[in-house]
Short mmCIF file of C-alpha atoms in Angstrom, two decimals:
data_model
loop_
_atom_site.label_atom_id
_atom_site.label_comp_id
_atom_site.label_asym_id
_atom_site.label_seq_id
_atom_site.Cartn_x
_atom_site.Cartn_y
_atom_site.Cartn_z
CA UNK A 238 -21.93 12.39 7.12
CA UNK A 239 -20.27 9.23 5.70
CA UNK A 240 -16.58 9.09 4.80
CA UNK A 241 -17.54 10.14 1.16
CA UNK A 242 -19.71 12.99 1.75
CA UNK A 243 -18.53 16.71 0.71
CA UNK A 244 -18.84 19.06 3.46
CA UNK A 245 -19.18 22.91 3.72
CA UNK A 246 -16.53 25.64 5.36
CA UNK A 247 -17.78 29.15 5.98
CA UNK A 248 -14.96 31.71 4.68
CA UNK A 249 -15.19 34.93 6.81
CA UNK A 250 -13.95 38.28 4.75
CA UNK A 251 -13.09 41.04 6.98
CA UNK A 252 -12.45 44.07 4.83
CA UNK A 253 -10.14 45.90 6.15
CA UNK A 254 -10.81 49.27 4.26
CA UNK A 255 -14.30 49.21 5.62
CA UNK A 256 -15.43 52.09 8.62
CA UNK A 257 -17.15 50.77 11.91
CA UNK A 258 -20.31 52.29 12.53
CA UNK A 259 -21.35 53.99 15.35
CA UNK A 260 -20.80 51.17 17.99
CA UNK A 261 -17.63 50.46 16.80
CA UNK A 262 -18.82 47.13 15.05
CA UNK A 263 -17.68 46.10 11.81
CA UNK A 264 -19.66 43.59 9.28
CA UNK A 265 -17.96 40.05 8.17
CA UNK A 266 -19.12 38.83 4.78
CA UNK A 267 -19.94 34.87 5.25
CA UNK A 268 -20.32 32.97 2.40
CA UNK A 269 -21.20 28.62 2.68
CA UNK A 270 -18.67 26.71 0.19
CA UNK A 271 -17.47 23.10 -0.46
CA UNK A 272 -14.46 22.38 0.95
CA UNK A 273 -11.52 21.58 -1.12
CA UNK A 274 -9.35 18.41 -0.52
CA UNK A 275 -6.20 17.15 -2.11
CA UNK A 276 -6.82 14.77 -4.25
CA UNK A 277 -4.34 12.37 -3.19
CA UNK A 278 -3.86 11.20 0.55
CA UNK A 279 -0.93 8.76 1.66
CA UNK A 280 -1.29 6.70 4.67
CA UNK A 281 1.47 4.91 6.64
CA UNK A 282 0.65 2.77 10.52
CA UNK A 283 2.37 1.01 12.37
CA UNK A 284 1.33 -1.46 15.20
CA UNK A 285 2.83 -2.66 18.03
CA UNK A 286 1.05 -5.73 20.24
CA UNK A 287 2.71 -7.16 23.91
CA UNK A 288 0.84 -10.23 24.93
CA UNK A 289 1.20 -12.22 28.29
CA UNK A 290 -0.35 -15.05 29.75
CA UNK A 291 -0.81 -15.00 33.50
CA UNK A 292 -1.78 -18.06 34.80
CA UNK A 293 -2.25 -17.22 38.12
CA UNK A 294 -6.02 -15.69 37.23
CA UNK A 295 -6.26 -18.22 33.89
CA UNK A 296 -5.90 -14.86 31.80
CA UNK A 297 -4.10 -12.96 29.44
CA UNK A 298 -2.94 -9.29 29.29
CA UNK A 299 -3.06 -7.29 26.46
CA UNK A 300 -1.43 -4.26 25.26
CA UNK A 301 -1.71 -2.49 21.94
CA UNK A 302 -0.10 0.25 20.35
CA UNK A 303 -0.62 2.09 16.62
CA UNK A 304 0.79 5.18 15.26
CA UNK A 305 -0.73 6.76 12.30
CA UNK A 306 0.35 9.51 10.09
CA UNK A 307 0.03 10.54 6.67
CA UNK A 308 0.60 13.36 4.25
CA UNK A 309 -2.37 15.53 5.07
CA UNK A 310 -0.11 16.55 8.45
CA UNK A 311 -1.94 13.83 10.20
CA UNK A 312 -0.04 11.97 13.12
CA UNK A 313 -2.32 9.75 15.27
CA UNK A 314 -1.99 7.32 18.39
CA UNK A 315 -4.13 5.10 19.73
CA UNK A 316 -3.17 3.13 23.03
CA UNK A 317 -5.28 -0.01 24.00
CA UNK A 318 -5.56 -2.26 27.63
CA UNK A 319 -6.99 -5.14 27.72
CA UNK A 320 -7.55 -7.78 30.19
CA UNK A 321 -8.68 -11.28 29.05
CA UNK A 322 -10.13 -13.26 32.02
CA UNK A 323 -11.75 -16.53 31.27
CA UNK A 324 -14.35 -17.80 33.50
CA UNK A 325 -14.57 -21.48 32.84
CA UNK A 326 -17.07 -23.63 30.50
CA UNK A 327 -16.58 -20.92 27.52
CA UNK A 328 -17.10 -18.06 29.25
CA UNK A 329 -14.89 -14.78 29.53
CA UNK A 330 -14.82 -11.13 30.32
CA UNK A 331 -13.00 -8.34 28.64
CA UNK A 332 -12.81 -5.30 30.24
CA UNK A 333 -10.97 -2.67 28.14
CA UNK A 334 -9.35 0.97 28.27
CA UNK A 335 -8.16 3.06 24.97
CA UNK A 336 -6.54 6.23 24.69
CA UNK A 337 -6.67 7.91 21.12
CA UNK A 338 -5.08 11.38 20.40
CA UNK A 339 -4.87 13.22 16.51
CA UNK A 340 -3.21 15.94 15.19
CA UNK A 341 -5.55 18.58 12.59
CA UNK A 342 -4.91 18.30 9.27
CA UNK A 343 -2.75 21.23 8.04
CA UNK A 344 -5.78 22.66 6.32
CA UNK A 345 -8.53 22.18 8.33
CA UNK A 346 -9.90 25.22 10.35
CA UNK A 347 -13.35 25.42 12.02
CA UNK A 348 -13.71 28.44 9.94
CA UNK A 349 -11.97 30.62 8.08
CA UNK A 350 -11.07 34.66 8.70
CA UNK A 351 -9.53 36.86 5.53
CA UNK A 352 -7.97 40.15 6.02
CA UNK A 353 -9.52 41.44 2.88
CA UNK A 354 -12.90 42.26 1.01
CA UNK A 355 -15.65 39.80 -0.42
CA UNK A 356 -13.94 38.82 -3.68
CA UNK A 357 -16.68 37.87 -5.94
CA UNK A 358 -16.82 37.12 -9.41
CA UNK A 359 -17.85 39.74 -11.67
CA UNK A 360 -21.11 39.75 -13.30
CA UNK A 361 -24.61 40.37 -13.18
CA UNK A 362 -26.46 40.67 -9.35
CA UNK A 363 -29.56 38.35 -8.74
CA UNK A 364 -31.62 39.55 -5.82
CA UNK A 365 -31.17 37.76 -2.41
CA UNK A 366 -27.96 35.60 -4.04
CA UNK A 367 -24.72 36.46 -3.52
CA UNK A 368 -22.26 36.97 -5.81
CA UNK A 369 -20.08 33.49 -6.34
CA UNK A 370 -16.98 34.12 -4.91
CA UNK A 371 -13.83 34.41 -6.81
CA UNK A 372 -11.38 31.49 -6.16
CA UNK A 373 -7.91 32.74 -7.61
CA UNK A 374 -8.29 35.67 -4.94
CA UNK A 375 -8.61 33.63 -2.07
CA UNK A 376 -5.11 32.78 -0.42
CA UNK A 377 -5.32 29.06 0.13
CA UNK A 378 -6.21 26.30 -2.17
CA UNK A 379 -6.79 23.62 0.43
CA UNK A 380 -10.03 23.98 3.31
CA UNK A 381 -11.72 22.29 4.92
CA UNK A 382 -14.10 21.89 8.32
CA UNK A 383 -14.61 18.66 8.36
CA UNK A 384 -14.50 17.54 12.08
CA UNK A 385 -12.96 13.99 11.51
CA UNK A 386 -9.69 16.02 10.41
CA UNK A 387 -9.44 18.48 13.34
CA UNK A 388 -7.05 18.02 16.43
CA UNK A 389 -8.79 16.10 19.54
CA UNK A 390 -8.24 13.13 21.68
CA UNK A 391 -10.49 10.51 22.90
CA UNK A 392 -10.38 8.77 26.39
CA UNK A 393 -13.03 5.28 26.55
CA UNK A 394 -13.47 1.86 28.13
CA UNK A 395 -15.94 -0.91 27.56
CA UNK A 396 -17.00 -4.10 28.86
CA UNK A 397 -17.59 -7.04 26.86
CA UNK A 398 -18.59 -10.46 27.88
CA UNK A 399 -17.95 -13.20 25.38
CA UNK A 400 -19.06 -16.91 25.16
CA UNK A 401 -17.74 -19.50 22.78
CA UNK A 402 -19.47 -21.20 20.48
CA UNK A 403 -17.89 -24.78 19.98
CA UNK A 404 -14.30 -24.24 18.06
CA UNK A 405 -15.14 -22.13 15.30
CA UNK A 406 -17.31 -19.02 16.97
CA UNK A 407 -18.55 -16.59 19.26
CA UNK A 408 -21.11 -14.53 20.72
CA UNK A 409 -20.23 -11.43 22.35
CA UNK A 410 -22.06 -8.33 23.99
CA UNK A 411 -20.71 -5.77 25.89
CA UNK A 412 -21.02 -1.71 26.05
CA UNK A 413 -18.20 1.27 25.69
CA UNK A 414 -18.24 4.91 26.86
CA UNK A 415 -16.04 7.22 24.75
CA UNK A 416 -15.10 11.05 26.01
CA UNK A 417 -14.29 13.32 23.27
CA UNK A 418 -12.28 16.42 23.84
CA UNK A 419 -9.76 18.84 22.63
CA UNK A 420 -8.03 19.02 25.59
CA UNK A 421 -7.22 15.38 25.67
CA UNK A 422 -5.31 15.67 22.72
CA UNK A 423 -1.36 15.62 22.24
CA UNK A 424 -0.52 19.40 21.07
CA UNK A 425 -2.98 21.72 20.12
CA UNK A 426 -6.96 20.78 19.68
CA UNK A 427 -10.01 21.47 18.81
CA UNK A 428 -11.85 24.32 21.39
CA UNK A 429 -14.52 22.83 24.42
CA UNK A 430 -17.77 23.29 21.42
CA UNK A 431 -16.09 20.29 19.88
CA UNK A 432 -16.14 17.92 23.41
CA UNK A 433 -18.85 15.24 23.75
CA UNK A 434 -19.47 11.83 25.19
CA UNK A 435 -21.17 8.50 23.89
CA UNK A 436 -22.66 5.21 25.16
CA UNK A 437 -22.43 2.09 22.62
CA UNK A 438 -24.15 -1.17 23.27
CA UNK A 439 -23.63 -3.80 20.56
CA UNK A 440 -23.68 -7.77 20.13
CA UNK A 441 -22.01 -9.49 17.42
CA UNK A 442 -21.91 -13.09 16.50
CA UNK A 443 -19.01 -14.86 14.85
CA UNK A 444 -19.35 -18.07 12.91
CA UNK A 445 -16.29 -19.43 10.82
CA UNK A 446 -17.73 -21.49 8.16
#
């Protein structure tokens, strides 16, 4: 999904009033709706860099620090290593570590449970659609599942191997491995369904004109 793109939540309504059958099992109404976000979203960062030459290996190290947060109940930080070593006629290596970590958004849930029965809109009954569900009897006026706004942390590194191009440009290739997990986040995150990994290969070319 791209950063635009509405996404659906699953509301779970577990009527309390209801009587288990048998096997002591009890039925959940699901119903698919579009999230709701606020409408407005304030964003505040703040970076901190430490750069040092070490001429002993002709290289430079570099360490890089951001904090995010914003009004959604967002607080982020991202922690970046870098090593710059230059090996002679152009030539250098980059060999990198990052650390990210996110709180969840204070209303994002992978799903959501209600103590209560379906509460549908009244009107007519279509066969094999559900009655729309009735808004104003729902207890929250913010949702969403949208994964990008849950709680998780990220642990990568990457290689990248760069060669100059006279004064004004470069080439560069190199390749990054990224774990994604719950657990590595600061504070609560998102359960082990969430965790994955990823390889990335890329080459860019820079040319200031």
């Amino acid at each position: 999904n791209h950063p635009g793109a509405a996404h659906f939540i699953i509301p779970a309504f577990d009527d309390p009033d209801q009587v288990p059958d048998p096997a002591g099992l009890r039925t959940v109404a699901l119903r698919g709706v579009l999230e709701r976000r606020p409408r407005l979203r304030n964003q505040f960062h703040w970076d901190f860099g430490y750069v040092e030459h070490v001429a002993r290996f002709d290289a430079a190290l570099h360490v890089d620090y951001r904090f995010y947060h914003d009004d959604w109940d967002i607080d982020a930080h991202t922690l970046e290593v870098s090593w710059h070593q230059a090996l002679g006629h152009g030539w250098s290596v980059v060999p990198t570590g990052r650390y990210y970590s996110q709180g969840r958004a204070d209303f994002y849930r992978p799903y959501f449970l209600f103590d209560e029965a379906y509460p549908a809109l009244p009107g007519p009954i279509f066969p094999g659609h559900p009655r729309l569900l009735d808004f104003a009897q729902v207890p929250i006026d913010r949702y969403s599942s949208d994964e990008r706004l849950a709680g998780f942390g990220s642990l990568g590194g990457g290689l990248a191997v760069r060669r100059d191009i006279g004064v004004r440009g470069h080439l560069e290739v190199g390749a990054e491995y990224v774990l994604h997990a719950g657990s590595l986040a600061l504070g609560h995150g998102e359960g082990s369904y969430a965790d994955f990994d990823a390889w990335t290969a890329y080459a860019s070319l820079a040319l200031d004109l």
